[in-house]
């Protein structure tokens, strides 16, 4: 692993992030704090729209939109034509899922135990209508999705393998590449929800072996809400027919008939927020400039230190599983509901998250959990902020 960012570099990044001056933020897994430059990129485009007219300002927006696409491709080791710019993780993942061919009775969908609740809702809805089934891949003794167990489940009725790479309810990191090798050997479509991964650790779609990968801009990438990225492998594109099209995804040809785009943008919409995409382009550039290896090392060091300190507080149980872990630290405080812990810390100016069963139902139910508190770190997280969080939790644990 690369060396973490130097303390002086982190201080500089914090100085360029307005939110670090007003909040102790441990909810980067929900939405991280944007930089001043990302905010300025958004404001600058809104100013152009006000001065020139929104449609007239579109020329500059198109330039920055394509910059975002190119930067995203660089970040994921993909090609620009394999990237769709979306309104968020659910809209991107859902558009790709809805574009798969019609489901038939007896078809099977295999998912990891940590699958995001929104993805499960989309898959179960389609499966129930068609008479298909949704089945959970067993986990190994570390809690990770078991690639060997997946192999033993396969037959010619499996139409999709779906994996949430980094769960929303704990620090576990699933073996995305190992799952991808199984999917590739058997020629089964493979979707990866990388909502918590992109911007936190290096992502190489070729190494993962996925056909589709989705992420929002608002989490570790520190981009604006309402933005997202969707990777669609070039050789897989023809297996996706959009649920609906418009003048962007299928412009009318000379004969008046729609012509479906031959790139991932066939899953984009004509209407979007150019200002937010300008902000996303800046956030992508910042992540690439810092380097994902250094970002990963910094977040890992912060999260490991926080886990060790939390485990030493009487009454706190750290709930993270897995052999390799992310910057999301899940825990519970004995005798207190996680949402109540979240509210009490918020009253002290400390922001954490909490998750209930609907967000990761398969894993929560398998582990007998009803709700978890989660403190997610960033490379922006300071020692002083960790001390504030620990002090607040020690007070609640008394």
mmCIF file of C-alpha atoms in Angstrom:
data_model
loop_
_atom_site.group_PDB
_atom_site.id
_atom_site.type_symbol
_atom_site.label_atom_id
_atom_site.label_comp_id
_atom_site.label_asym_id
_atom_site.label_seq_id
_atom_site.Cartn_x
_atom_site.Cartn_y
_atom_site.Cartn_z
ATOM 1 C CA UNK A 1 0.000 0.000 0.000
ATOM 2 C CA UNK A 2 1.165 3.542 -0.771
ATOM 3 C CA UNK A 3 2.195 5.951 1.990
ATOM 4 C CA UNK A 4 -0.623 8.032 3.527
ATOM 5 C CA UNK A 5 -0.917 11.716 2.718
ATOM 6 C CA UNK A 6 1.395 13.857 4.831
ATOM 7 C CA UNK A 7 -0.182 15.762 7.753
ATOM 8 C CA UNK A 8 0.695 19.088 6.113
ATOM 9 C CA UNK A 9 -1.084 18.028 2.920
ATOM 10 C CA UNK A 10 -4.191 17.048 4.890
ATOM 11 C CA UNK A 11 -4.200 20.398 6.671
ATOM 12 C CA UNK A 12 -4.014 22.158 3.305
ATOM 13 C CA UNK A 13 -6.918 20.092 1.975
ATOM 14 C CA UNK A 14 -8.962 20.896 5.074
ATOM 15 C CA UNK A 15 -8.260 24.597 4.619
ATOM 16 C CA UNK A 16 -9.693 24.295 1.099
ATOM 17 C CA UNK A 17 -12.841 22.537 2.390
ATOM 18 C CA UNK A 18 -15.260 24.985 4.057
ATOM 19 C CA UNK A 19 -17.245 22.311 5.885
ATOM 20 C CA UNK A 20 -14.296 21.231 8.010
ATOM 21 C CA UNK A 21 -14.454 24.608 9.742
ATOM 22 C CA UNK A 22 -18.048 24.204 10.894
ATOM 23 C CA UNK A 23 -18.689 20.495 11.510
ATOM 24 C CA UNK A 24 -17.006 17.360 12.833
ATOM 25 C CA UNK A 25 -18.011 15.140 9.955
ATOM 26 C CA UNK A 26 -18.024 11.339 10.227
ATOM 27 C CA UNK A 27 -20.671 10.698 7.586
ATOM 28 C CA UNK A 28 -18.512 10.607 4.464
ATOM 29 C CA UNK A 29 -20.188 7.290 3.562
ATOM 30 C CA UNK A 30 -23.462 9.219 3.315
ATOM 31 C CA UNK A 31 -22.125 12.324 1.600
ATOM 32 C CA UNK A 32 -18.701 13.884 1.956
ATOM 33 C CA UNK A 33 -17.682 17.531 2.187
ATOM 34 C CA UNK A 34 -17.034 19.244 -1.168
ATOM 35 C CA UNK A 35 -13.996 21.419 -1.716
ATOM 36 C CA UNK A 36 -14.237 25.165 -2.253
ATOM 37 C CA UNK A 37 -13.103 24.609 -5.854
ATOM 38 C CA UNK A 38 -15.929 22.134 -6.491
ATOM 39 C CA UNK A 39 -18.427 24.624 -5.072
ATOM 40 C CA UNK A 40 -16.898 27.366 -7.222
ATOM 41 C CA UNK A 41 -17.224 25.223 -10.363
ATOM 42 C CA UNK A 42 -20.951 24.832 -9.636
ATOM 43 C CA UNK A 43 -21.441 28.507 -8.841
ATOM 44 C CA UNK A 44 -19.485 29.602 -11.916
ATOM 45 C CA UNK A 45 -21.795 27.718 -14.233
ATOM 46 C CA UNK A 46 -24.894 29.028 -12.489
ATOM 47 C CA UNK A 47 -23.477 32.525 -12.967
ATOM 48 C CA UNK A 48 -22.980 31.829 -16.694
ATOM 49 C CA UNK A 49 -26.598 30.675 -16.926
ATOM 50 C CA UNK A 50 -27.786 33.827 -15.178
ATOM 51 C CA UNK A 51 -25.705 36.087 -17.427
ATOM 52 C CA UNK A 52 -26.082 34.324 -20.778
ATOM 53 C CA UNK A 53 -29.241 32.266 -20.384
ATOM 54 C CA UNK A 54 -29.282 28.624 -19.319
ATOM 55 C CA UNK A 55 -29.433 27.190 -22.838
ATOM 56 C CA UNK A 56 -26.816 29.593 -24.178
ATOM 57 C CA UNK A 57 -24.413 28.674 -21.387
ATOM 58 C CA UNK A 58 -24.648 25.054 -22.491
ATOM 59 C CA UNK A 59 -21.614 25.203 -24.784
ATOM 60 C CA UNK A 60 -19.234 25.542 -21.848
ATOM 61 C CA UNK A 61 -21.233 22.958 -19.923
ATOM 62 C CA UNK A 62 -20.817 20.407 -22.724
ATOM 63 C CA UNK A 63 -17.073 20.921 -22.609
ATOM 64 C CA UNK A 64 -16.993 20.312 -18.842
ATOM 65 C CA UNK A 65 -19.413 17.379 -19.096
ATOM 66 C CA UNK A 66 -17.085 15.626 -21.521
ATOM 67 C CA UNK A 67 -14.181 16.449 -19.220
ATOM 68 C CA UNK A 68 -16.052 14.656 -16.418
ATOM 69 C CA UNK A 69 -16.588 11.639 -18.667
ATOM 70 C CA UNK A 70 -12.913 11.501 -19.617
ATOM 71 C CA UNK A 71 -11.752 11.910 -16.011
ATOM 72 C CA UNK A 72 -14.163 9.210 -14.848
ATOM 73 C CA UNK A 73 -12.822 6.838 -17.491
ATOM 74 C CA UNK A 74 -9.297 7.539 -16.271
ATOM 75 C CA UNK A 75 -10.346 6.918 -12.672
ATOM 76 C CA UNK A 76 -11.930 3.538 -13.504
ATOM 77 C CA UNK A 77 -9.446 2.379 -16.178
ATOM 78 C CA UNK A 78 -12.174 2.497 -18.802
ATOM 79 C CA UNK A 79 -12.794 4.312 -22.094
ATOM 80 C CA UNK A 80 -14.861 7.531 -22.227
ATOM 81 C CA UNK A 81 -17.521 5.865 -24.384
ATOM 82 C CA UNK A 82 -18.035 3.303 -21.588
ATOM 83 C CA UNK A 83 -19.077 6.025 -19.103
ATOM 84 C CA UNK A 84 -22.579 7.398 -18.610
ATOM 85 C CA UNK A 85 -23.114 10.434 -16.407
ATOM 86 C CA UNK A 86 -26.129 9.861 -14.188
ATOM 87 C CA UNK A 87 -28.139 11.518 -11.446
ATOM 88 C CA UNK A 88 -26.814 9.184 -8.760
ATOM 89 C CA UNK A 89 -26.033 5.594 -7.914
ATOM 90 C CA UNK A 90 -29.590 4.278 -7.855
ATOM 91 C CA UNK A 91 -30.567 5.963 -11.110
ATOM 92 C CA UNK A 92 -27.490 4.600 -12.893
ATOM 93 C CA UNK A 93 -27.650 1.066 -11.509
ATOM 94 C CA UNK A 94 -31.415 0.986 -12.003
ATOM 95 C CA UNK A 95 -31.200 2.177 -15.611
ATOM 96 C CA UNK A 96 -28.728 -0.592 -16.452
ATOM 97 C CA UNK A 97 -30.804 -3.239 -14.668
ATOM 98 C CA UNK A 98 -34.020 -2.094 -16.359
ATOM 99 C CA UNK A 99 -32.250 -2.290 -19.729
ATOM 100 C CA UNK A 100 -31.581 -6.035 -19.441
ATOM 101 C CA UNK A 101 -33.685 -8.328 -21.616
ATOM 102 C CA UNK A 102 -37.065 -9.440 -20.278
ATOM 103 C CA UNK A 103 -37.009 -11.846 -17.360
ATOM 104 C CA UNK A 104 -38.578 -15.291 -17.683
ATOM 105 C CA UNK A 105 -40.032 -17.793 -15.193
ATOM 106 C CA UNK A 106 -37.234 -19.815 -13.643
ATOM 107 C CA UNK A 107 -34.518 -17.207 -14.254
ATOM 108 C CA UNK A 108 -32.178 -16.754 -11.285
ATOM 109 C CA UNK A 109 -30.466 -13.662 -9.862
ATOM 110 C CA UNK A 110 -27.595 -14.244 -7.427
ATOM 111 C CA UNK A 111 -26.653 -11.488 -4.990
ATOM 112 C CA UNK A 112 -24.185 -10.996 -2.165
ATOM 113 C CA UNK A 113 -25.505 -10.863 1.383
ATOM 114 C CA UNK A 114 -24.591 -7.159 1.609
ATOM 115 C CA UNK A 115 -26.624 -5.979 -1.385
ATOM 116 C CA UNK A 116 -27.983 -2.457 -1.123
ATOM 117 C CA UNK A 117 -31.692 -2.357 -0.322
ATOM 118 C CA UNK A 118 -32.568 -0.192 -3.311
ATOM 119 C CA UNK A 119 -30.987 -2.681 -5.716
ATOM 120 C CA UNK A 120 -32.811 -5.527 -3.982
ATOM 121 C CA UNK A 121 -36.106 -3.676 -4.383
ATOM 122 C CA UNK A 122 -35.546 -3.299 -8.140
ATOM 123 C CA UNK A 123 -34.511 -6.929 -8.571
ATOM 124 C CA UNK A 124 -37.289 -8.395 -6.433
ATOM 125 C CA UNK A 125 -39.900 -6.269 -8.190
ATOM 126 C CA UNK A 126 -38.887 -7.606 -11.610
ATOM 127 C CA UNK A 127 -38.341 -11.152 -10.362
ATOM 128 C CA UNK A 128 -41.780 -11.393 -8.741
ATOM 129 C CA UNK A 129 -43.503 -10.104 -11.866
ATOM 130 C CA UNK A 130 -41.691 -12.603 -14.093
ATOM 131 C CA UNK A 131 -41.561 -15.657 -11.837
ATOM 132 C CA UNK A 132 -37.784 -15.403 -11.491
ATOM 133 C CA UNK A 133 -35.954 -15.964 -8.195
ATOM 134 C CA UNK A 134 -33.443 -13.966 -6.202
ATOM 135 C CA UNK A 135 -30.942 -16.013 -4.180
ATOM 136 C CA UNK A 136 -28.195 -15.061 -1.736
ATOM 137 C CA UNK A 137 -24.609 -16.202 -2.266
ATOM 138 C CA UNK A 138 -23.184 -17.622 0.989
ATOM 139 C CA UNK A 139 -20.512 -15.686 2.872
ATOM 140 C CA UNK A 140 -17.263 -17.157 4.164
ATOM 141 C CA UNK A 141 -16.119 -17.186 7.785
ATOM 142 C CA UNK A 142 -14.897 -13.577 7.509
ATOM 143 C CA UNK A 143 -18.294 -12.355 6.329
ATOM 144 C CA UNK A 144 -17.225 -11.784 2.701
ATOM 145 C CA UNK A 145 -19.168 -13.123 -0.262
ATOM 146 C CA UNK A 146 -17.683 -16.556 -1.038
ATOM 147 C CA UNK A 147 -16.539 -16.941 -4.667
ATOM 148 C CA UNK A 148 -16.231 -20.735 -4.339
ATOM 149 C CA UNK A 149 -19.766 -21.004 -3.015
ATOM 150 C CA UNK A 150 -20.958 -18.870 -5.924
ATOM 151 C CA UNK A 151 -19.354 -21.257 -8.401
ATOM 152 C CA UNK A 152 -21.258 -24.176 -6.926
ATOM 153 C CA UNK A 153 -24.601 -22.351 -7.367
ATOM 154 C CA UNK A 154 -24.331 -21.731 -11.099
ATOM 155 C CA UNK A 155 -26.435 -23.252 -13.846
ATOM 156 C CA UNK A 156 -27.796 -22.089 -17.189
ATOM 157 C CA UNK A 157 -30.722 -20.283 -15.507
ATOM 158 C CA UNK A 158 -28.521 -17.679 -13.766
ATOM 159 C CA UNK A 159 -29.080 -14.392 -15.605
ATOM 160 C CA UNK A 160 -27.271 -11.953 -13.305
ATOM 161 C CA UNK A 161 -24.700 -11.817 -10.503
ATOM 162 C CA UNK A 162 -24.898 -8.615 -8.433
ATOM 163 C CA UNK A 163 -22.445 -7.474 -5.778
ATOM 164 C CA UNK A 164 -22.326 -4.485 -3.465
ATOM 165 C CA UNK A 165 -18.549 -4.173 -3.194
ATOM 166 C CA UNK A 166 -18.298 -2.143 0.033
ATOM 167 C CA UNK A 167 -21.423 -2.527 2.176
ATOM 168 C CA UNK A 168 -23.281 0.441 3.632
ATOM 169 C CA UNK A 169 -23.547 -1.164 7.088
ATOM 170 C CA UNK A 170 -19.921 -2.046 7.832
ATOM 171 C CA UNK A 171 -16.277 -1.825 6.871
ATOM 172 C CA UNK A 172 -16.013 -5.109 5.010
ATOM 173 C CA UNK A 173 -14.600 -5.105 1.453
ATOM 174 C CA UNK A 174 -15.969 -7.891 -0.734
ATOM 175 C CA UNK A 175 -13.700 -9.769 -3.201
ATOM 176 C CA UNK A 176 -15.079 -8.098 -6.324
ATOM 177 C CA UNK A 177 -12.351 -9.386 -8.655
ATOM 178 C CA UNK A 178 -12.727 -13.001 -7.446
ATOM 179 C CA UNK A 179 -16.483 -12.819 -8.073
ATOM 180 C CA UNK A 180 -15.740 -11.298 -11.486
ATOM 181 C CA UNK A 181 -13.508 -14.202 -12.470
ATOM 182 C CA UNK A 182 -16.346 -16.635 -11.750
ATOM 183 C CA UNK A 183 -18.828 -14.528 -13.734
ATOM 184 C CA UNK A 184 -16.449 -14.257 -16.695
ATOM 185 C CA UNK A 185 -15.724 -18.001 -16.785
ATOM 186 C CA UNK A 186 -19.429 -18.708 -17.105
ATOM 187 C CA UNK A 187 -20.392 -15.727 -19.286
ATOM 188 C CA UNK A 188 -22.895 -14.357 -16.762
ATOM 189 C CA UNK A 189 -23.601 -10.596 -16.571
ATOM 190 C CA UNK A 190 -21.979 -9.064 -13.485
ATOM 191 C CA UNK A 191 -23.128 -5.782 -11.886
ATOM 192 C CA UNK A 192 -21.052 -4.071 -9.189
ATOM 193 C CA UNK A 193 -22.461 -1.401 -6.903
ATOM 194 C CA UNK A 194 -19.321 0.582 -6.065
ATOM 195 C CA UNK A 195 -21.063 3.424 -4.231
ATOM 196 C CA UNK A 196 -18.697 3.292 -1.250
ATOM 197 C CA UNK A 197 -15.607 2.306 -3.255
ATOM 198 C CA UNK A 198 -15.072 4.892 -5.981
ATOM 199 C CA UNK A 199 -12.962 7.731 -4.649
ATOM 200 C CA UNK A 200 -11.892 5.706 -1.593
ATOM 201 C CA UNK A 201 -9.678 3.051 -3.191
ATOM 202 C CA UNK A 202 -8.238 2.294 -6.633
ATOM 203 C CA UNK A 203 -10.869 0.916 -9.016
ATOM 204 C CA UNK A 204 -9.925 -0.990 -12.177
ATOM 205 C CA UNK A 205 -12.972 -2.291 -14.029
ATOM 206 C CA UNK A 206 -10.818 -4.573 -16.182
ATOM 207 C CA UNK A 207 -9.342 -6.213 -13.097
ATOM 208 C CA UNK A 208 -12.775 -6.535 -11.457
ATOM 209 C CA UNK A 209 -14.203 -8.116 -14.598
ATOM 210 C CA UNK A 210 -17.594 -6.442 -14.291
ATOM 211 C CA UNK A 211 -20.017 -5.589 -17.076
ATOM 212 C CA UNK A 212 -21.625 -2.698 -15.174
ATOM 213 C CA UNK A 213 -20.345 -0.599 -12.263
ATOM 214 C CA UNK A 214 -22.155 2.306 -10.626
ATOM 215 C CA UNK A 215 -21.339 5.012 -8.103
ATOM 216 C CA UNK A 216 -22.675 8.387 -6.943
ATOM 217 C CA UNK A 217 -20.533 11.507 -6.920
ATOM 218 C CA UNK A 218 -21.432 12.537 -3.364
ATOM 219 C CA UNK A 219 -19.544 9.989 -1.257
ATOM 220 C CA UNK A 220 -15.751 9.476 -1.255
ATOM 221 C CA UNK A 221 -15.390 11.426 -4.507
ATOM 222 C CA UNK A 222 -16.632 14.541 -2.672
ATOM 223 C CA UNK A 223 -18.715 15.586 -5.650
ATOM 224 C CA UNK A 224 -22.178 17.154 -5.553
ATOM 225 C CA UNK A 225 -25.373 15.296 -4.779
ATOM 226 C CA UNK A 226 -27.428 14.545 -7.859
ATOM 227 C CA UNK A 227 -24.458 13.229 -9.848
ATOM 228 C CA UNK A 228 -23.201 9.738 -10.559
ATOM 229 C CA UNK A 229 -21.141 7.558 -12.872
ATOM 230 C CA UNK A 230 -22.149 4.386 -14.677
ATOM 231 C CA UNK A 231 -19.574 2.169 -16.393
ATOM 232 C CA UNK A 232 -20.860 -0.192 -19.086
ATOM 233 C CA UNK A 233 -18.312 -2.532 -20.664
ATOM 234 C CA UNK A 234 -18.156 -1.828 -24.387
ATOM 235 C CA UNK A 235 -18.746 -5.479 -25.339
ATOM 236 C CA UNK A 236 -21.794 -5.650 -23.065
ATOM 237 C CA UNK A 237 -23.582 -2.560 -24.388
ATOM 238 C CA UNK A 238 -25.644 -4.410 -26.993
ATOM 239 C CA UNK A 239 -27.241 -6.465 -24.203
ATOM 240 C CA UNK A 240 -28.808 -3.302 -22.773
ATOM 241 C CA UNK A 241 -31.938 -1.814 -24.321
ATOM 242 C CA UNK A 242 -33.034 1.285 -22.369
ATOM 243 C CA UNK A 243 -36.435 1.107 -20.702
ATOM 244 C CA UNK A 244 -37.210 4.394 -22.466
ATOM 245 C CA UNK A 245 -35.321 6.763 -24.758
ATOM 246 C CA UNK A 246 -35.288 10.459 -25.581
ATOM 247 C CA UNK A 247 -33.545 12.828 -27.980
ATOM 248 C CA UNK A 248 -30.209 12.253 -26.228
ATOM 249 C CA UNK A 249 -30.191 8.466 -25.900
ATOM 250 C CA UNK A 250 -31.828 7.758 -29.273
ATOM 251 C CA UNK A 251 -31.918 10.857 -31.519
ATOM 252 C CA UNK A 252 -34.171 10.724 -34.557
ATOM 253 C CA UNK A 253 -32.423 9.942 -37.837
ATOM 254 C CA UNK A 254 -33.125 11.425 -41.275
ATOM 255 C CA UNK A 255 -36.017 9.008 -41.733
ATOM 256 C CA UNK A 256 -37.575 10.090 -38.442
ATOM 257 C CA UNK A 257 -36.755 6.838 -36.694
ATOM 258 C CA UNK A 258 -34.849 6.725 -33.369
ATOM 259 C CA UNK A 259 -31.190 5.683 -33.577
ATOM 260 C CA UNK A 260 -29.942 4.185 -30.337
ATOM 261 C CA UNK A 261 -26.557 5.546 -29.265
ATOM 262 C CA UNK A 262 -23.613 3.171 -29.520
ATOM 263 C CA UNK A 263 -22.017 4.230 -26.252
ATOM 264 C CA UNK A 264 -22.896 4.146 -22.554
ATOM 265 C CA UNK A 265 -24.707 7.466 -22.958
ATOM 266 C CA UNK A 266 -27.676 5.470 -24.287
ATOM 267 C CA UNK A 267 -28.488 5.203 -20.555
ATOM 268 C CA UNK A 268 -28.286 8.958 -19.958
ATOM 269 C CA UNK A 269 -31.148 11.445 -20.036
ATOM 270 C CA UNK A 270 -31.366 14.606 -22.104
ATOM 271 C CA UNK A 271 -32.194 16.679 -19.019
ATOM 272 C CA UNK A 272 -29.498 17.060 -16.374
ATOM 273 C CA UNK A 273 -27.855 19.715 -14.228
ATOM 274 C CA UNK A 274 -24.840 21.158 -16.075
ATOM 275 C CA UNK A 275 -23.760 23.024 -12.947
ATOM 276 C CA UNK A 276 -23.592 19.826 -10.894
ATOM 277 C CA UNK A 277 -21.630 18.091 -13.638
ATOM 278 C CA UNK A 278 -19.150 20.962 -13.610
ATOM 279 C CA UNK A 279 -18.714 20.303 -9.895
ATOM 280 C CA UNK A 280 -18.321 16.577 -10.530
ATOM 281 C CA UNK A 281 -15.572 17.219 -13.080
ATOM 282 C CA UNK A 282 -13.638 19.216 -10.501
ATOM 283 C CA UNK A 283 -14.089 16.545 -7.816
ATOM 284 C CA UNK A 284 -12.837 13.848 -10.195
ATOM 285 C CA UNK A 285 -9.794 15.925 -11.076
ATOM 286 C CA UNK A 286 -8.991 16.458 -7.398
ATOM 287 C CA UNK A 287 -9.173 12.730 -6.647
ATOM 288 C CA UNK A 288 -6.885 11.890 -9.547
ATOM 289 C CA UNK A 289 -4.423 14.614 -8.570
ATOM 290 C CA UNK A 290 -4.186 13.269 -5.008
ATOM 291 C CA UNK A 291 -3.835 9.673 -6.194
ATOM 292 C CA UNK A 292 -6.136 6.839 -5.161
ATOM 293 C CA UNK A 293 -3.330 4.802 -3.596
ATOM 294 C CA UNK A 294 -2.497 7.642 -1.210
ATOM 295 C CA UNK A 295 -6.183 8.273 -0.504
ATOM 296 C CA UNK A 296 -6.726 4.597 0.307
ATOM 297 C CA UNK A 297 -3.700 4.471 2.622
ATOM 298 C CA UNK A 298 -4.789 7.606 4.469
ATOM 299 C CA UNK A 299 -8.378 6.453 4.970
ATOM 300 C CA UNK A 300 -7.246 2.978 6.039
ATOM 301 C CA UNK A 301 -4.880 4.371 8.683
ATOM 302 C CA UNK A 302 -7.612 6.636 10.074
ATOM 303 C CA UNK A 303 -10.217 3.865 10.146
ATOM 304 C CA UNK A 304 -7.907 1.339 11.790
ATOM 305 C CA UNK A 305 -7.004 3.817 14.508
ATOM 306 C CA UNK A 306 -10.668 4.640 15.128
ATOM 307 C CA UNK A 307 -11.661 0.949 15.341
ATOM 308 C CA UNK A 308 -8.959 0.268 17.932
ATOM 309 C CA UNK A 309 -10.020 3.222 20.081
ATOM 310 C CA UNK A 310 -13.718 2.367 19.856
ATOM 311 C CA UNK A 311 -13.093 -1.249 20.845
ATOM 312 C CA UNK A 312 -11.453 -0.006 24.057
ATOM 313 C CA UNK A 313 -14.569 1.896 25.204
ATOM 314 C CA UNK A 314 -16.711 -0.224 27.583
ATOM 315 C CA UNK A 315 -20.141 -0.918 26.098
ATOM 316 C CA UNK A 316 -19.137 -0.348 22.473
ATOM 317 C CA UNK A 317 -19.071 -3.283 20.055
ATOM 318 C CA UNK A 318 -17.295 -2.776 16.722
ATOM 319 C CA UNK A 319 -19.297 -4.641 14.078
ATOM 320 C CA UNK A 320 -16.970 -4.626 11.054
ATOM 321 C CA UNK A 321 -16.232 -7.935 9.361
ATOM 322 C CA UNK A 322 -13.975 -8.942 6.486
ATOM 323 C CA UNK A 323 -10.271 -9.498 5.910
ATOM 324 C CA UNK A 324 -9.769 -6.086 4.295
ATOM 325 C CA UNK A 325 -11.713 -3.092 5.516
ATOM 326 C CA UNK A 326 -12.945 0.269 4.300
ATOM 327 C CA UNK A 327 -13.221 3.669 5.946
ATOM 328 C CA UNK A 328 -16.715 2.897 7.246
ATOM 329 C CA UNK A 329 -16.608 1.898 10.927
ATOM 330 C CA UNK A 330 -19.798 0.240 12.230
ATOM 331 C CA UNK A 331 -20.528 -0.079 15.928
ATOM 332 C CA UNK A 332 -23.244 -0.169 18.552
ATOM 333 C CA UNK A 333 -23.394 1.146 22.111
ATOM 334 C CA UNK A 334 -24.959 -1.247 24.609
ATOM 335 C CA UNK A 335 -28.382 -0.181 25.812
ATOM 336 C CA UNK A 336 -28.781 2.611 23.238
ATOM 337 C CA UNK A 337 -30.405 2.650 19.837
ATOM 338 C CA UNK A 338 -27.998 3.697 17.079
ATOM 339 C CA UNK A 339 -30.336 6.469 15.907
ATOM 340 C CA UNK A 340 -30.396 7.867 19.459
ATOM 341 C CA UNK A 341 -26.587 7.798 19.573
ATOM 342 C CA UNK A 342 -26.564 9.649 16.256
ATOM 343 C CA UNK A 343 -28.925 12.345 17.606
ATOM 344 C CA UNK A 344 -26.986 12.812 20.845
ATOM 345 C CA UNK A 345 -23.701 13.228 18.997
ATOM 346 C CA UNK A 346 -25.341 15.657 16.571
ATOM 347 C CA UNK A 347 -26.323 17.796 19.564
ATOM 348 C CA UNK A 348 -22.580 18.048 20.301
ATOM 349 C CA UNK A 349 -21.781 19.060 16.707
ATOM 350 C CA UNK A 350 -20.515 15.593 15.718
ATOM 351 C CA UNK A 351 -22.089 14.023 12.638
ATOM 352 C CA UNK A 352 -22.255 10.244 12.201
ATOM 353 C CA UNK A 353 -24.648 8.005 10.274
ATOM 354 C CA UNK A 354 -26.903 5.117 11.219
ATOM 355 C CA UNK A 355 -28.412 2.341 9.120
ATOM 356 C CA UNK A 356 -31.490 0.208 9.624
ATOM 357 C CA UNK A 357 -32.602 -3.105 8.142
ATOM 358 C CA UNK A 358 -34.131 -1.713 4.891
ATOM 359 C CA UNK A 359 -30.747 -0.510 3.622
ATOM 360 C CA UNK A 360 -28.880 -3.831 3.877
ATOM 361 C CA UNK A 361 -31.621 -6.283 4.830
ATOM 362 C CA UNK A 362 -29.968 -9.588 3.971
ATOM 363 C CA UNK A 363 -26.857 -8.947 6.029
ATOM 364 C CA UNK A 364 -28.641 -7.234 8.913
ATOM 365 C CA UNK A 365 -31.096 -10.105 9.244
ATOM 366 C CA UNK A 366 -28.373 -12.748 8.927
ATOM 367 C CA UNK A 367 -26.407 -11.110 11.750
ATOM 368 C CA UNK A 368 -29.397 -10.344 13.977
ATOM 369 C CA UNK A 369 -28.906 -6.578 13.718
ATOM 370 C CA UNK A 370 -31.742 -4.045 13.681
ATOM 371 C CA UNK A 371 -29.684 -0.861 13.416
ATOM 372 C CA UNK A 372 -26.003 0.121 13.420
ATOM 373 C CA UNK A 373 -24.171 3.370 14.056
ATOM 374 C CA UNK A 374 -21.517 4.191 11.494
ATOM 375 C CA UNK A 375 -18.628 6.620 11.670
ATOM 376 C CA UNK A 376 -17.068 6.916 8.221
ATOM 377 C CA UNK A 377 -13.738 8.658 7.792
ATOM 378 C CA UNK A 378 -12.123 10.542 4.931
ATOM 379 C CA UNK A 379 -8.580 11.601 4.167
ATOM 380 C CA UNK A 380 -9.823 14.928 5.542
ATOM 381 C CA UNK A 381 -10.423 13.406 9.003
ATOM 382 C CA UNK A 382 -8.097 14.892 11.641
ATOM 383 C CA UNK A 383 -6.771 13.481 14.897
ATOM 384 C CA UNK A 384 -8.669 16.224 16.730
ATOM 385 C CA UNK A 385 -11.937 15.111 15.124
ATOM 386 C CA UNK A 386 -11.347 11.498 16.148
ATOM 387 C CA UNK A 387 -10.666 12.701 19.691
ATOM 388 C CA UNK A 388 -13.959 14.661 19.674
ATOM 389 C CA UNK A 389 -15.896 11.611 18.532
ATOM 390 C CA UNK A 390 -14.289 9.333 21.114
ATOM 391 C CA UNK A 391 -14.901 11.884 23.881
ATOM 392 C CA UNK A 392 -18.563 12.146 22.901
ATOM 393 C CA UNK A 393 -19.009 8.365 22.862
ATOM 394 C CA UNK A 394 -17.232 7.910 26.190
ATOM 395 C CA UNK A 395 -19.692 10.403 27.670
ATOM 396 C CA UNK A 396 -22.655 8.459 26.271
ATOM 397 C CA UNK A 397 -21.220 5.150 27.488
ATOM 398 C CA UNK A 398 -21.083 6.238 31.143
#
